[in-house]
Short mmCIF file of C-alpha atoms in Angstrom, two decimals:
data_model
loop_
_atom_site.label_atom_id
_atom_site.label_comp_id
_atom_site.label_asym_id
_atom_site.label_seq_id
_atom_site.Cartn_x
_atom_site.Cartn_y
_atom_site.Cartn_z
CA UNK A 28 38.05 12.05 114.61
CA UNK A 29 38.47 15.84 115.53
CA UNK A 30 40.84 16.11 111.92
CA UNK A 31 38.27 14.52 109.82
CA UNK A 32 35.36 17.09 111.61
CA UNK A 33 37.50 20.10 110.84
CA UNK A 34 38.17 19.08 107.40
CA UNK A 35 34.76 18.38 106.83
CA UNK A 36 33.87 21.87 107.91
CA UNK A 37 36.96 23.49 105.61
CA UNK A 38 35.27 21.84 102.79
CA UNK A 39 31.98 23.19 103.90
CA UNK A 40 33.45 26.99 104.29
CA UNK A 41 35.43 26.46 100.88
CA UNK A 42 31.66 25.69 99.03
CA UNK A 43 30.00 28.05 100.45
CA UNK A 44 32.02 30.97 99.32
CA UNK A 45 31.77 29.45 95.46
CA UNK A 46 29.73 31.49 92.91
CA UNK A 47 25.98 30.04 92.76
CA UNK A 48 26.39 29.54 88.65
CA UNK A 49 29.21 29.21 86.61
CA UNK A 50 29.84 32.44 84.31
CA UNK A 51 31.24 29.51 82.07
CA UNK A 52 28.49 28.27 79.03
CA UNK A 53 29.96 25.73 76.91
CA UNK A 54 29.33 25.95 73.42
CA UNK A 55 27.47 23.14 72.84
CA UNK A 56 25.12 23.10 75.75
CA UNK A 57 21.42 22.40 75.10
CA UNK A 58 19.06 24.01 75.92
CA UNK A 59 14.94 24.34 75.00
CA UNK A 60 13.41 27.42 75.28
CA UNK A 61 9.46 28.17 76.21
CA UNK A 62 8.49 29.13 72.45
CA UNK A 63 10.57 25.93 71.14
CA UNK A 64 8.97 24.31 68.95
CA UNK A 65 5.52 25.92 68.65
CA UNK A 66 2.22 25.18 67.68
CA UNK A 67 1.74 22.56 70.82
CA UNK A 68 -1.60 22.39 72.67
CA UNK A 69 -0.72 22.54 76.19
CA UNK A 70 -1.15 21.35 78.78
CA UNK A 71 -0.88 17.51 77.52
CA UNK A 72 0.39 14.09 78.36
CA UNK A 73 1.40 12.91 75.26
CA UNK A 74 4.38 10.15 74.86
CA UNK A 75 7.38 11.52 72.96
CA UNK A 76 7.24 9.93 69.08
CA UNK A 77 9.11 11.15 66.34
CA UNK A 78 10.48 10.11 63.10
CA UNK A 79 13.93 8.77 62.28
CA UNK A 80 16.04 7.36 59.36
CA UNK A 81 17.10 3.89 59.85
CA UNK A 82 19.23 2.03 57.27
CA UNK A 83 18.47 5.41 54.90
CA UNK A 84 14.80 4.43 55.50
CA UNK A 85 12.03 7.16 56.97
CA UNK A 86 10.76 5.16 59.87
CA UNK A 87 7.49 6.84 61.85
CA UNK A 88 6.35 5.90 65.13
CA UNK A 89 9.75 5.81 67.58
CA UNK A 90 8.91 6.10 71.20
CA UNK A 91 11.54 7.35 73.49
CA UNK A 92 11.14 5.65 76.36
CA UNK A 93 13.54 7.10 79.14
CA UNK A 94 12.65 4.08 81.49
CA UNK A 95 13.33 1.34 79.07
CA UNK A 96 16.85 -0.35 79.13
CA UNK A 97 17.11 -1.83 75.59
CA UNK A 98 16.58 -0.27 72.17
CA UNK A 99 13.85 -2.48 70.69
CA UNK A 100 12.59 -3.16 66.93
CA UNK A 101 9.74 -4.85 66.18
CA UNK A 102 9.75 -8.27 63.69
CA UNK A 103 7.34 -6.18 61.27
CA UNK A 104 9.44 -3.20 61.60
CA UNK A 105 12.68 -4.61 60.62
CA UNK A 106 11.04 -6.43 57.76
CA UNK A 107 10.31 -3.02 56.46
CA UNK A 108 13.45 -1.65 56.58
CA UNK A 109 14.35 -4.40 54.16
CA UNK A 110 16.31 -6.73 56.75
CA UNK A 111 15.53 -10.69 56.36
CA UNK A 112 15.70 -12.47 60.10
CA UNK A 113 17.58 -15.17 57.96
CA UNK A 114 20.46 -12.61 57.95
CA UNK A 115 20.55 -12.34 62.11
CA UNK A 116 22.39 -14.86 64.09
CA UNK A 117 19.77 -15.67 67.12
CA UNK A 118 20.66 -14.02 70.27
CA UNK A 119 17.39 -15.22 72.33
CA UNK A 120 17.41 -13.27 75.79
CA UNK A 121 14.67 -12.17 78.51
CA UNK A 122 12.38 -9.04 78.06
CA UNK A 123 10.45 -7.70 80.79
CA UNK A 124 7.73 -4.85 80.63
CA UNK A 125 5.72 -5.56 77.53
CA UNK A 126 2.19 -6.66 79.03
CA UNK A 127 3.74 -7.42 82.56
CA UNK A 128 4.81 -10.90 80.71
CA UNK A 129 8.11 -12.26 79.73
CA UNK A 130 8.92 -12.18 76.34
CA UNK A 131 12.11 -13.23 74.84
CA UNK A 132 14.35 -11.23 71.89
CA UNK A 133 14.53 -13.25 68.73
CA UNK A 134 17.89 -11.62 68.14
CA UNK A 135 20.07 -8.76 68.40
CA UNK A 136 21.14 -6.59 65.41
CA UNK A 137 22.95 -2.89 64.98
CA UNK A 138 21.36 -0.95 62.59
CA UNK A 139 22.11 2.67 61.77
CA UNK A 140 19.77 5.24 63.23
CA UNK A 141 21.77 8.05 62.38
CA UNK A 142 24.66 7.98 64.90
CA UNK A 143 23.96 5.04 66.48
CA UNK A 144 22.11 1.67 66.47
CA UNK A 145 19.04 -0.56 67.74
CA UNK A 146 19.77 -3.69 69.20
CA UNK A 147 17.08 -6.03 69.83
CA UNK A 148 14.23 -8.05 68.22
CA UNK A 149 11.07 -8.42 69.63
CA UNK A 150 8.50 -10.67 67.51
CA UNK A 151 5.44 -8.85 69.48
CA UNK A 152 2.50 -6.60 68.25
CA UNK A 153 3.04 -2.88 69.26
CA UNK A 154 1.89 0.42 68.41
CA UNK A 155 5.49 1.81 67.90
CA UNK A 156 8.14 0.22 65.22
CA UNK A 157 10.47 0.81 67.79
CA UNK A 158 11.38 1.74 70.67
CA UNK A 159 14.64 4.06 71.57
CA UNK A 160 15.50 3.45 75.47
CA UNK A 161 18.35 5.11 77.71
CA UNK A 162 21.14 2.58 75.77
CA UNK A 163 20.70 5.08 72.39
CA UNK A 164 19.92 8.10 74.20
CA UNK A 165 23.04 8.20 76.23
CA UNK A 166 24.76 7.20 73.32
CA UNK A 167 23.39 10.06 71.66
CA UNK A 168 24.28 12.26 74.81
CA UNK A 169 20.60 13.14 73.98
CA UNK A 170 18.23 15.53 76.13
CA UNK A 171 14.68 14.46 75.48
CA UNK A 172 11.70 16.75 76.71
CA UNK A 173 8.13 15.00 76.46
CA UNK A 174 7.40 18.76 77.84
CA UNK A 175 7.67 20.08 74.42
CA UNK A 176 7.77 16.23 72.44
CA UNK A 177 11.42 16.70 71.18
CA UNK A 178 14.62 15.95 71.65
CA UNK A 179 17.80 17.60 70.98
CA UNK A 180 21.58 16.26 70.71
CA UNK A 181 25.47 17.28 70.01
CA UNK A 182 26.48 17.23 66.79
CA UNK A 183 30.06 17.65 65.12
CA UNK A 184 27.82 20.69 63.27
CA UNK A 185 26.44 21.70 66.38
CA UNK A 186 23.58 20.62 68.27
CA UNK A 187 20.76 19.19 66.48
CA UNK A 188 16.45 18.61 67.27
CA UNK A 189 14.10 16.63 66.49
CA UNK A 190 10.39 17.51 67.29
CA UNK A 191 7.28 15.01 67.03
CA UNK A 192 4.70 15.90 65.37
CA UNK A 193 1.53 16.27 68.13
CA UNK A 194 -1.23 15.31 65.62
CA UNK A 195 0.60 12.60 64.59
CA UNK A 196 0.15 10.87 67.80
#
């Protein structure tokens, strides 16, 4: 007991005499800066909504929802983007949080959204076409901000942003 209490407190003395910040900045760390990207009326509580390419289609109206757990695309959506159901082997499976009702996914699908994909189907009336959750953004290693409505991520040309558009929304 006394050995594990004095290691305890080397460990403690060892951390305390370690620099406060690292002098170290990787290259590719993100960062947003006050100015970034301009033009916003603050303060404001809007959602964070952008624009992506999916399938080498402009698709408007993606939330980024940091507390969701799937990436979702809407029936009507997908039909847009030129993909038949008829293509999409059923994968039915449970969805919670749309209306504080069960709803199940018609199927699951990977489409291209730049670097990575959306997953599942939802046959349900929303005001998005889809919805990116935490699956794509840590797949993204992504940093959204709904603080200034973008989001920023690593790519092999450097890091990349995306800003929404606030009178879009």
């Amino acid at each position: 007991m006394v050995s594990s209490i004095k290691a305890y407190q080397r460990k403690a003395e060892t951390r305390a005499n370690w620099p406060s910040q690292s002098p170290y900045v990787p290259i590719n760390t993100i960062t947003f800066d006050e100015e970034e990207p301009g033009g916003l009326d603050q303060p404001h509580c809007d959602p964070l909504v952008i624009d992506l390419v999916i399938r080498d289609l402009k698709v408007t109206r993606i939330l980024f929802d940091t507390g969701s757990t799937v990436n979702v695309i809407f029936c009507d959506s997908l039909r847009r983007v030129n993909v038949e159901l008829d293509e999409i082997v059923p994968m039915p499976k449970p969805l919670t949080g749309f209306s504080d009702i069960a709803l199940m996914t018609l199927r699951s699908i990977k489409l291209p959204v730049m670097a990575k994909v959306v997953t599942k189907i939802v046959d349900h009336l929303a005001m998005f076409n889809v919805i990116m959750g935490t699956p794509w953004i840590n797949a993204m290693q992504a940093i959204p901000l709904t603080y200034h409505l973008g989001i920023k991520f690593p790519t092999p040309n450097g890091i990349t942003a995306i800003w929404a558009c606030q009178k879009q929304l």
